[in-house]
Structure formats: C-alpha cells, structure tokens
Amino acid sequence: MSLTPDADNTATPDEGLSWELIYPKTTTAIFSLAVSNVILSSMGCAGNIFIMVIISKWSNISSGAAFMFSLALADFLSGFYDGFVDELLPLLGLSLDLVNSSLCAICTFMNRLTTIASFWITALFSVDKCFAVIFPYRYRVWGKPKVCVVATLTVYILNAALTVPDLFVLGVDNEYSGMCHAVKFDILSRYLYFELRTPIIILFGAGLPTATVVICALVTLIKIRLDQRKRSDQSGTSKQRNSPRARLDAEITRQMIVVCFLFGVIMVTSSAIIRVNHGSEPKTAGDEAKYTLLDRINSVLTSMINAANFYLYLIFGKKFRNDFKRLFQKQNGE
C-alpha cells in the first residue's frame, strides 16, 4: 500500500508534522473504521453474553457445547478489548496504551493474548465436532465438559508464553511517533523480535488455527455427507440418533461448520495484513499512517470473528433460536 500526502496539503513528512495532519483522508478512513469496530464489538459482546446465558441453562451438555461457551467467553474478552479499550477510549480522547510504556506493553499483551486464544478455541471447537462425527461412540464417552476446561486453560497458558515477549519489548516511542511500538531491545534483539518472532506469531497465532479449522470443517462435512448416504438404507440406530443429546450435537456440528468457514475466510485476509504490518518498524509518517490503517482494518476483521457466532447460531440452530426466544418470553411473563 502506498500513501501520498493529499494534494491540498503542502506539508511533507520531513517537516515534523504528525501523520494525521499529513494524511487527513487516511485519518478520516481510520476514524470510520474505529467507529465501525465499536459498533461491531458492541453487537459481539451482547451476542456472546447471550450465548453464555443460553448454554448455561442447558443440561447434560457435551464438550462441544462447553467449547461454544468457552469460545463465547474468549470472543467477549477479545471484542471488549478491541472495541472499547482499543477503539472507543481513544475516540473519547484516552489511549491507555499511550499513557506510559508499561501500559503500552500490558495492553498489547492482553490484546494479542485474548485474540489468539479466541482463534485457538475456535480450532479446538472444530476438532471436537470433527471427532464427534468420525468417532461418535467414543465421543459419548470422552466428549465431556472437563475436556474443554483443560484444553481452554492450556490454550491460555501457551498463548501467554507466545506473547510474553511483548511485555519486554513494547513501549511508547517518545523519540518519533509517540505511538506504542517495539522500542526496547536490551533483552530481545531486533532480529529475534521482527525476523523470528513475527513468523512464529503468524504461524502459531493465525496459520495453524486457521488450517486446523478449515481441515476439520471439511473432514466433518465430508463425513456427514457419507453418513447421510448410509442412513438412507439403514434405520437400526434411528432411536439413538433421534435422542435429544444427538439432535443437539448435530445442531452444534452444523453451527461449527458455518462458523469455521467464515473464520477461515476472514483469517486468510487477516494473516496477510499481520504479515505486512508486523514485519518491520514504522520509520516515517507514511509508514505510521499505513501501519495504523492496516491495524484498524485488521481490528474490524477480528471484531467480525468475535461478533458473528451468535448471529450464525441463531440462523443455523433451531434449539438455540428457541432458547433465545424463551429468554424474553420468561421476562415478559414475569
């Protein structure tokens, strides 16, 4: 992406002006993206709260339903930070990550931790339902909520280890831009942070969960198609397949497939942005404008991932939709 100062602005990046003054149209675009992100995040936070409330009322749930709850919590945390801490507060004139270098490092660490955790829990959700479809009898034994609890805790611990370098490298760049960037290299060198860590973040934080989600969704879809053909000539296990638990698992599987394919499409785009944006240091006003614009685009994409699940569940889940309606029917009845 190439940015040039607006024609009606005679200032150049060398005159010491901030990039907001040099690129006013880019600043306007970034503002619009920030407002969109706040709206998406608000919708996502509300939707994820509804998901957790609805699933908490289910009885005899499988690990798949538990992963839906865990994913809703991760999406809520990620959406809350991206939409309110990272976008709304700056729109109101307060940027926590620019208060000092410590908050810069902590805020960025929490942002990446919650975002990557959301990606990996989506991947685990897809693995869970893939296992359920391929090994249905074993899944009835092993598909328990405690599996989700252990897997979720493991995800957060590993992701914390992956993102902990941010705590030692990031700070407010007081010499040039005043922005939150990698500025301290006394513990971790520039080469290790930019040349080695960036590919690792892309691979483990985006590439692997995306590949896992897409592969599991495809395998699950193919297995479902094959099973449907076999069932057309068999009816011996119809009673078992028509049990409430079996119907709920089948509904969750459909929801997972839709969620995973949307996740895959968005993540391919997001990964490309991450590769461009975090592979080098912003050194000029144009670099800073480009970095901020791409970062806001990526935030909107992440917010779409965090916000979409609730609405997909409503569209593709009959039980979920009915349970959502009952929430308001009970309130009206009271």
Tab-separated table of C-alpha atoms in Angstrom:
chain	number	residue	atom	x	y	z
A	1	MET	CA	0.000	0.000	0.000
A	2	SER	CA	1.389	3.382	-0.980
A	3	LEU	CA	0.272	6.547	0.772
A	4	THR	CA	0.924	10.038	-0.508
A	5	PRO	CA	0.019	13.341	1.155
A	6	ASP	CA	-3.222	14.912	-0.028
A	7	ALA	CA	-2.888	17.354	-2.887
A	8	ASP	CA	-4.243	20.262	-0.865
A	9	ASN	CA	-1.712	19.680	1.903
A	10	THR	CA	1.729	21.071	1.152
A	11	ALA	CA	3.373	19.597	4.231
A	12	THR	CA	5.848	16.778	3.835
A	13	PRO	CA	6.793	14.048	6.270
A	14	ASP	CA	10.140	15.744	6.798
A	15	GLU	CA	8.615	18.910	8.290
A	16	GLY	CA	7.969	17.266	11.665
A	17	LEU	CA	4.186	17.148	11.439
A	18	SER	CA	2.239	14.140	12.665
A	19	TRP	CA	0.947	11.734	10.048
A	20	GLU	CA	-2.646	12.700	10.960
A	21	LEU	CA	-2.017	16.189	9.565
A	22	ILE	CA	-0.095	14.976	6.547
A	23	TYR	CA	-2.708	12.358	5.568
A	24	PRO	CA	-6.118	13.785	6.585
A	25	LYS	CA	-8.092	11.451	4.286
A	26	THR	CA	-6.355	8.437	5.790
A	27	THR	CA	-7.164	9.812	9.247
A	28	THR	CA	-10.851	10.061	8.276
A	29	ALA	CA	-10.833	6.481	6.991
A	30	ILE	CA	-9.236	5.279	10.225
A	31	PHE	CA	-11.862	7.150	12.257
A	32	SER	CA	-14.668	5.484	10.266
A	33	LEU	CA	-13.110	2.067	10.805
A	34	ALA	CA	-12.797	2.777	14.539
A	35	VAL	CA	-16.491	3.679	14.804
A	36	SER	CA	-17.423	0.537	12.834
A	37	ASN	CA	-15.268	-1.524	15.160
A	38	VAL	CA	-17.008	-0.109	18.245
A	39	ILE	CA	-20.423	-0.962	16.767
A	40	LEU	CA	-19.362	-4.487	15.790
A	41	SER	CA	-17.766	-5.086	19.170
A	42	SER	CA	-20.887	-3.867	20.982
A	43	MET	CA	-23.002	-6.301	18.993
A	44	GLY	CA	-20.457	-9.051	19.601
A	45	CYS	CA	-20.230	-8.518	23.357
A	46	ALA	CA	-24.021	-8.561	23.693
A	47	GLY	CA	-24.293	-11.655	21.493
A	48	ASN	CA	-21.594	-13.550	23.379
A	49	ILE	CA	-23.269	-12.790	26.703
A	50	PHE	CA	-26.483	-14.283	25.290
A	51	ILE	CA	-24.555	-17.383	24.156
A	52	MET	CA	-23.145	-17.943	27.637
A	53	VAL	CA	-26.525	-17.387	29.295
A	54	ILE	CA	-28.295	-19.806	26.942
A	55	ILE	CA	-25.687	-22.569	27.191
A	56	SER	CA	-25.542	-22.228	30.995
A	57	LYS	CA	-29.200	-23.311	31.054
A	58	TRP	CA	-28.574	-26.495	29.061
A	59	SER	CA	-28.323	-29.784	30.942
A	60	ASN	CA	-26.193	-32.842	30.164
A	61	ILE	CA	-24.013	-30.902	27.727
A	62	SER	CA	-21.167	-32.352	25.684
A	63	SER	CA	-17.685	-30.914	25.278
A	64	GLY	CA	-18.959	-29.301	22.046
A	65	ALA	CA	-21.458	-27.142	23.938
A	66	ALA	CA	-18.752	-26.378	26.513
A	67	PHE	CA	-16.465	-25.194	23.709
A	68	MET	CA	-19.275	-22.940	22.474
A	69	PHE	CA	-19.369	-21.375	25.949
A	70	SER	CA	-15.566	-21.112	26.131
A	71	LEU	CA	-15.425	-19.546	22.660
A	72	ALA	CA	-18.132	-17.035	23.595
A	73	LEU	CA	-16.120	-16.015	26.663
A	74	ALA	CA	-12.911	-15.660	24.629
A	75	ASP	CA	-14.740	-13.675	21.939
A	76	PHE	CA	-16.280	-11.445	24.606
A	77	LEU	CA	-12.865	-10.681	26.132
A	78	SER	CA	-11.286	-10.065	22.734
A	79	GLY	CA	-14.216	-7.983	21.497
A	80	PHE	CA	-14.366	-5.928	24.682
A	81	TYR	CA	-10.689	-5.012	24.431
A	82	ASP	CA	-10.689	-4.386	20.673
A	83	GLY	CA	-13.914	-2.391	20.654
A	84	PHE	CA	-13.858	-0.448	23.892
A	85	VAL	CA	-10.296	-0.276	25.241
A	86	ASP	CA	-8.504	-0.116	21.885
A	87	GLU	CA	-11.091	1.889	19.892
A	88	LEU	CA	-13.747	3.650	21.983
A	89	LEU	CA	-11.460	5.129	24.624
A	90	PRO	CA	-9.118	6.702	22.005
A	91	LEU	CA	-12.181	8.161	20.257
A	92	LEU	CA	-13.042	9.780	23.594
A	93	GLY	CA	-9.510	11.123	23.940
A	94	LEU	CA	-7.966	8.458	26.189
A	95	SER	CA	-5.492	5.881	24.887
A	96	LEU	CA	-4.420	3.567	27.699
A	97	ASP	CA	-1.544	2.144	25.690
A	98	LEU	CA	-0.074	5.633	25.267
A	99	VAL	CA	-0.171	6.641	28.935
A	100	ASN	CA	3.223	5.050	29.566
A	101	SER	CA	5.417	2.228	28.324
A	102	SER	CA	4.168	-0.226	30.956
A	103	LEU	CA	0.534	0.161	29.912
A	104	CYS	CA	1.601	0.008	26.263
A	105	ALA	CA	3.173	-3.406	26.832
A	106	ILE	CA	0.379	-4.751	29.064
A	107	CYS	CA	-2.455	-3.590	26.801
A	108	THR	CA	-0.849	-5.048	23.685
A	109	PHE	CA	-0.077	-8.284	25.529
A	110	MET	CA	-3.720	-8.641	26.646
A	111	ASN	CA	-4.985	-7.743	23.177
A	112	ARG	CA	-2.917	-10.423	21.441
A	113	LEU	CA	-3.485	-12.990	24.202
A	114	THR	CA	-7.289	-12.772	24.014
A	115	THR	CA	-7.347	-12.600	20.212
A	116	ILE	CA	-5.097	-15.618	19.660
A	117	ALA	CA	-6.925	-17.543	22.398
A	118	SER	CA	-10.182	-16.936	20.526
A	119	PHE	CA	-8.608	-18.312	17.336
A	120	TRP	CA	-7.348	-21.467	19.051
A	121	ILE	CA	-10.596	-22.154	20.900
A	122	THR	CA	-12.361	-21.938	17.535
A	123	ALA	CA	-9.864	-24.509	16.271
A	124	LEU	CA	-10.495	-26.772	19.285
A	125	PHE	CA	-14.235	-26.436	18.740
A	126	SER	CA	-13.763	-27.686	15.185
A	127	VAL	CA	-11.553	-30.576	16.370
A	128	ASP	CA	-14.147	-31.551	18.981
A	129	LYS	CA	-17.017	-31.783	16.491
A	130	CYS	CA	-14.824	-33.486	13.899
A	131	PHE	CA	-14.009	-36.163	16.489
A	132	ALA	CA	-17.707	-36.408	17.364
A	133	VAL	CA	-18.666	-37.085	13.752
A	134	ILE	CA	-15.835	-39.520	12.954
A	135	PHE	CA	-15.913	-41.411	16.278
A	136	PRO	CA	-19.470	-40.954	17.609
A	137	TYR	CA	-19.352	-43.836	20.106
A	138	ARG	CA	-16.049	-42.803	21.624
A	139	TYR	CA	-17.248	-39.209	21.736
A	140	ARG	CA	-20.132	-40.205	24.017
A	141	VAL	CA	-17.521	-41.413	26.490
A	142	TRP	CA	-14.819	-38.771	26.064
A	143	GLY	CA	-16.812	-35.723	24.972
A	144	LYS	CA	-17.235	-34.249	28.449
A	145	PRO	CA	-17.095	-30.585	29.541
A	146	LYS	CA	-13.917	-31.204	31.566
A	147	VAL	CA	-12.095	-31.812	28.268
A	148	CYS	CA	-12.982	-28.260	27.260
A	149	VAL	CA	-11.855	-26.845	30.604
A	150	VAL	CA	-8.419	-28.489	30.378
A	151	ALA	CA	-7.986	-27.545	26.705
A	152	THR	CA	-9.007	-23.920	27.307
A	153	LEU	CA	-6.601	-23.477	30.219
A	154	THR	CA	-3.826	-24.995	28.110
A	155	VAL	CA	-4.576	-22.557	25.287
A	156	TYR	CA	-4.293	-19.524	27.559
A	157	ILE	CA	-1.058	-20.750	29.146
A	158	LEU	CA	0.621	-21.479	25.792
A	159	ASN	CA	-0.586	-18.224	24.268
A	160	ALA	CA	0.726	-16.285	27.254
A	161	ALA	CA	4.144	-17.855	26.634
A	162	LEU	CA	3.877	-16.908	22.946
A	163	THR	CA	3.004	-13.261	23.564
A	164	VAL	CA	5.085	-12.588	26.697
A	165	PRO	CA	7.972	-11.015	24.671
A	166	ASP	CA	5.692	-8.014	24.120
A	167	LEU	CA	5.994	-7.185	27.825
A	168	PHE	CA	9.748	-6.683	27.480
A	169	VAL	CA	9.976	-5.046	24.045
A	170	LEU	CA	6.981	-2.745	23.618
A	171	GLY	CA	6.858	0.832	24.830
A	172	VAL	CA	5.822	4.346	23.862
A	173	ASP	CA	8.054	5.709	21.093
A	174	ASN	CA	8.707	9.157	22.590
A	175	GLU	CA	11.521	9.958	20.163
A	176	TYR	CA	9.467	9.855	16.956
A	177	SER	CA	5.801	8.969	16.787
A	178	GLY	CA	4.556	8.824	20.390
A	179	MET	CA	2.884	5.521	19.473
A	180	CYS	CA	3.059	2.114	21.126
A	181	HIS	CA	5.730	0.108	19.304
A	182	ALA	CA	8.681	-2.227	19.819
A	183	VAL	CA	11.329	0.137	21.190
A	184	LYS	CA	13.252	-1.775	23.902
A	185	PHE	CA	15.733	-4.324	22.653
A	186	ASP	CA	18.018	-4.843	25.639
A	187	ILE	CA	16.516	-8.290	26.406
A	188	LEU	CA	15.320	-9.352	22.955
A	189	SER	CA	17.183	-8.172	19.848
A	190	ARG	CA	15.526	-6.517	16.861
A	191	TYR	CA	16.382	-9.531	14.735
A	192	LEU	CA	14.774	-12.002	17.117
A	193	TYR	CA	11.659	-9.871	17.551
A	194	PHE	CA	10.998	-8.890	13.941
A	195	GLU	CA	12.664	-11.602	11.861
A	196	LEU	CA	11.961	-14.675	14.007
A	197	ARG	CA	9.060	-13.828	16.289
A	198	THR	CA	6.789	-12.364	13.606
A	199	PRO	CA	6.748	-15.575	11.506
A	200	ILE	CA	6.168	-17.578	14.691
A	201	ILE	CA	3.199	-15.382	15.649
A	202	ILE	CA	1.741	-15.709	12.163
A	203	LEU	CA	2.262	-19.477	12.102
A	204	PHE	CA	1.097	-20.400	15.606
A	205	GLY	CA	-1.237	-17.478	16.229
A	206	ALA	CA	-3.038	-17.465	12.888
A	207	GLY	CA	-1.800	-20.052	10.376
A	208	LEU	CA	-2.150	-23.238	12.417
A	209	PRO	CA	-5.553	-22.462	13.957
A	210	THR	CA	-6.866	-21.420	10.554
A	211	ALA	CA	-5.571	-24.586	8.884
A	212	THR	CA	-6.987	-26.706	11.719
A	213	VAL	CA	-10.394	-25.067	11.431
A	214	VAL	CA	-10.627	-25.421	7.649
A	215	ILE	CA	-9.382	-29.037	7.571
A	216	CYS	CA	-11.660	-30.164	10.408
A	217	ALA	CA	-14.666	-28.433	8.879
A	218	LEU	CA	-14.025	-30.085	5.503
A	219	VAL	CA	-13.490	-33.532	7.050
A	220	THR	CA	-16.621	-33.145	9.165
A	221	LEU	CA	-18.698	-32.061	6.188
A	222	ILE	CA	-17.475	-34.964	4.052
A	223	LYS	CA	-18.151	-37.474	6.845
A	224	ILE	CA	-21.667	-36.114	7.351
A	225	ARG	CA	-22.383	-36.499	3.630
A	226	LEU	CA	-21.147	-40.089	3.664
A	227	ASP	CA	-23.196	-40.920	6.758
A	228	GLN	CA	-26.322	-39.459	5.191
A	229	ARG	CA	-25.932	-41.802	2.237
A	230	LYS	CA	-25.525	-44.798	4.542
A	231	ARG	CA	-28.556	-43.826	6.621
A	232	SER	CA	-30.790	-43.821	3.591
A	233	ASP	CA	-30.518	-47.626	3.634
A	234	GLN	CA	-30.219	-48.178	7.383
A	235	SER	CA	-32.553	-47.441	10.268
A	236	GLY	CA	-31.236	-49.647	13.068
A	237	THR	CA	-29.874	-46.773	15.147
A	238	SER	CA	-32.548	-44.197	14.417
A	239	LYS	CA	-33.718	-44.121	18.013
A	240	GLN	CA	-30.248	-43.307	19.243
A	241	ARG	CA	-29.721	-40.664	16.592
A	242	ASN	CA	-33.067	-39.014	17.432
A	243	SER	CA	-32.302	-38.619	21.148
A	244	PRO	CA	-32.244	-35.019	22.473
A	245	ARG	CA	-28.481	-35.176	23.021
A	246	ALA	CA	-27.888	-36.492	19.495
A	247	ARG	CA	-30.071	-33.782	17.945
A	248	LEU	CA	-28.285	-31.090	19.931
A	249	ASP	CA	-24.857	-32.426	18.904
A	250	ALA	CA	-25.962	-32.490	15.262
A	251	GLU	CA	-27.133	-28.882	15.513
A	252	ILE	CA	-23.874	-27.796	17.144
A	253	THR	CA	-21.958	-29.557	14.368
A	254	ARG	CA	-23.849	-27.597	11.685
A	255	GLN	CA	-23.157	-24.377	13.536
A	256	MET	CA	-19.490	-25.268	13.844
A	257	ILE	CA	-19.147	-25.836	10.090
A	258	VAL	CA	-20.588	-22.419	9.255
A	259	VAL	CA	-18.534	-20.671	11.937
A	260	CYS	CA	-15.348	-22.375	10.751
A	261	PHE	CA	-15.727	-21.495	7.085
A	262	LEU	CA	-16.405	-17.838	7.894
A	263	PHE	CA	-13.445	-17.885	10.275
A	264	GLY	CA	-11.191	-19.329	7.561
A	265	VAL	CA	-12.089	-16.659	5.006
A	266	ILE	CA	-11.536	-13.791	7.434
A	267	MET	CA	-8.330	-15.255	8.835
A	268	VAL	CA	-6.674	-15.606	5.436
A	269	THR	CA	-7.179	-11.874	4.917
A	270	SER	CA	-6.136	-11.027	8.468
A	271	SER	CA	-2.955	-13.118	8.249
A	272	ALA	CA	-1.855	-11.229	5.151
A	273	ILE	CA	-2.329	-7.938	6.992
A	274	ILE	CA	-0.405	-9.186	10.025
A	275	ARG	CA	2.463	-10.259	7.793
A	276	VAL	CA	2.686	-6.801	6.227
A	277	ASN	CA	2.093	-4.817	9.394
A	278	HIS	CA	4.295	-6.584	11.921
A	279	GLY	CA	7.262	-7.446	9.759
A	280	SER	CA	9.002	-4.097	10.054
A	281	GLU	CA	9.211	-0.915	12.119
A	282	PRO	CA	7.339	2.260	11.070
A	283	LYS	CA	10.081	4.804	10.317
A	284	THR	CA	8.274	7.634	8.504
A	285	ALA	CA	4.942	9.406	8.744
A	286	GLY	CA	3.764	7.397	5.737
A	287	ASP	CA	4.768	4.154	7.438
A	288	GLU	CA	2.893	5.205	10.567
A	289	ALA	CA	-0.267	6.045	8.600
A	290	LYS	CA	-0.079	2.750	6.723
A	291	TYR	CA	0.544	0.800	9.937
A	292	THR	CA	-2.409	2.397	11.729
A	293	LEU	CA	-4.779	1.973	8.783
A	294	LEU	CA	-3.949	-1.709	8.350
A	295	ASP	CA	-4.152	-2.238	12.108
A	296	ARG	CA	-7.687	-0.781	12.159
A	297	ILE	CA	-8.741	-2.913	9.194
A	298	ASN	CA	-7.416	-5.960	10.996
A	299	SER	CA	-9.278	-4.945	14.159
A	300	VAL	CA	-12.547	-4.770	12.217
A	301	LEU	CA	-11.909	-8.243	10.789
A	302	THR	CA	-11.184	-9.584	14.268
A	303	SER	CA	-14.358	-7.956	15.578
A	304	MET	CA	-16.319	-9.674	12.815
A	305	ILE	CA	-14.969	-13.024	14.033
A	306	ASN	CA	-15.812	-12.161	17.643
A	307	ALA	CA	-19.306	-10.908	16.809
A	308	ALA	CA	-20.549	-13.297	14.135
A	309	ASN	CA	-21.037	-16.525	16.092
A	310	PHE	CA	-24.173	-15.515	17.988
A	311	TYR	CA	-25.969	-14.498	14.816
A	312	LEU	CA	-24.827	-17.631	12.990
A	313	TYR	CA	-26.118	-19.749	15.868
A	314	LEU	CA	-29.488	-18.010	15.610
A	315	ILE	CA	-29.708	-18.650	11.867
A	316	PHE	CA	-28.489	-22.249	11.809
A	317	GLY	CA	-29.596	-23.569	15.217
A	318	LYS	CA	-33.277	-24.249	15.867
A	319	LYS	CA	-32.828	-25.154	19.536
A	320	PHE	CA	-30.528	-22.182	20.122
A	321	ARG	CA	-33.045	-19.879	18.432
A	322	ASN	CA	-35.930	-21.245	20.511
A	323	ASP	CA	-33.916	-20.947	23.729
A	324	PHE	CA	-33.074	-17.352	22.847
A	325	LYS	CA	-36.779	-16.557	22.351
A	326	ARG	CA	-37.629	-18.196	25.674
A	327	LEU	CA	-35.285	-15.811	27.483
A	328	PHE	CA	-37.555	-12.899	26.577
A	329	GLN	CA	-40.776	-14.860	26.957
A	330	LYS	CA	-39.881	-15.606	30.573
A	331	GLN	CA	-39.051	-11.962	31.192
A	332	ASN	CA	-42.355	-10.858	29.689
A	333	GLY	CA	-44.196	-13.478	31.720
A	334	GLU	CA	-42.692	-12.204	34.915
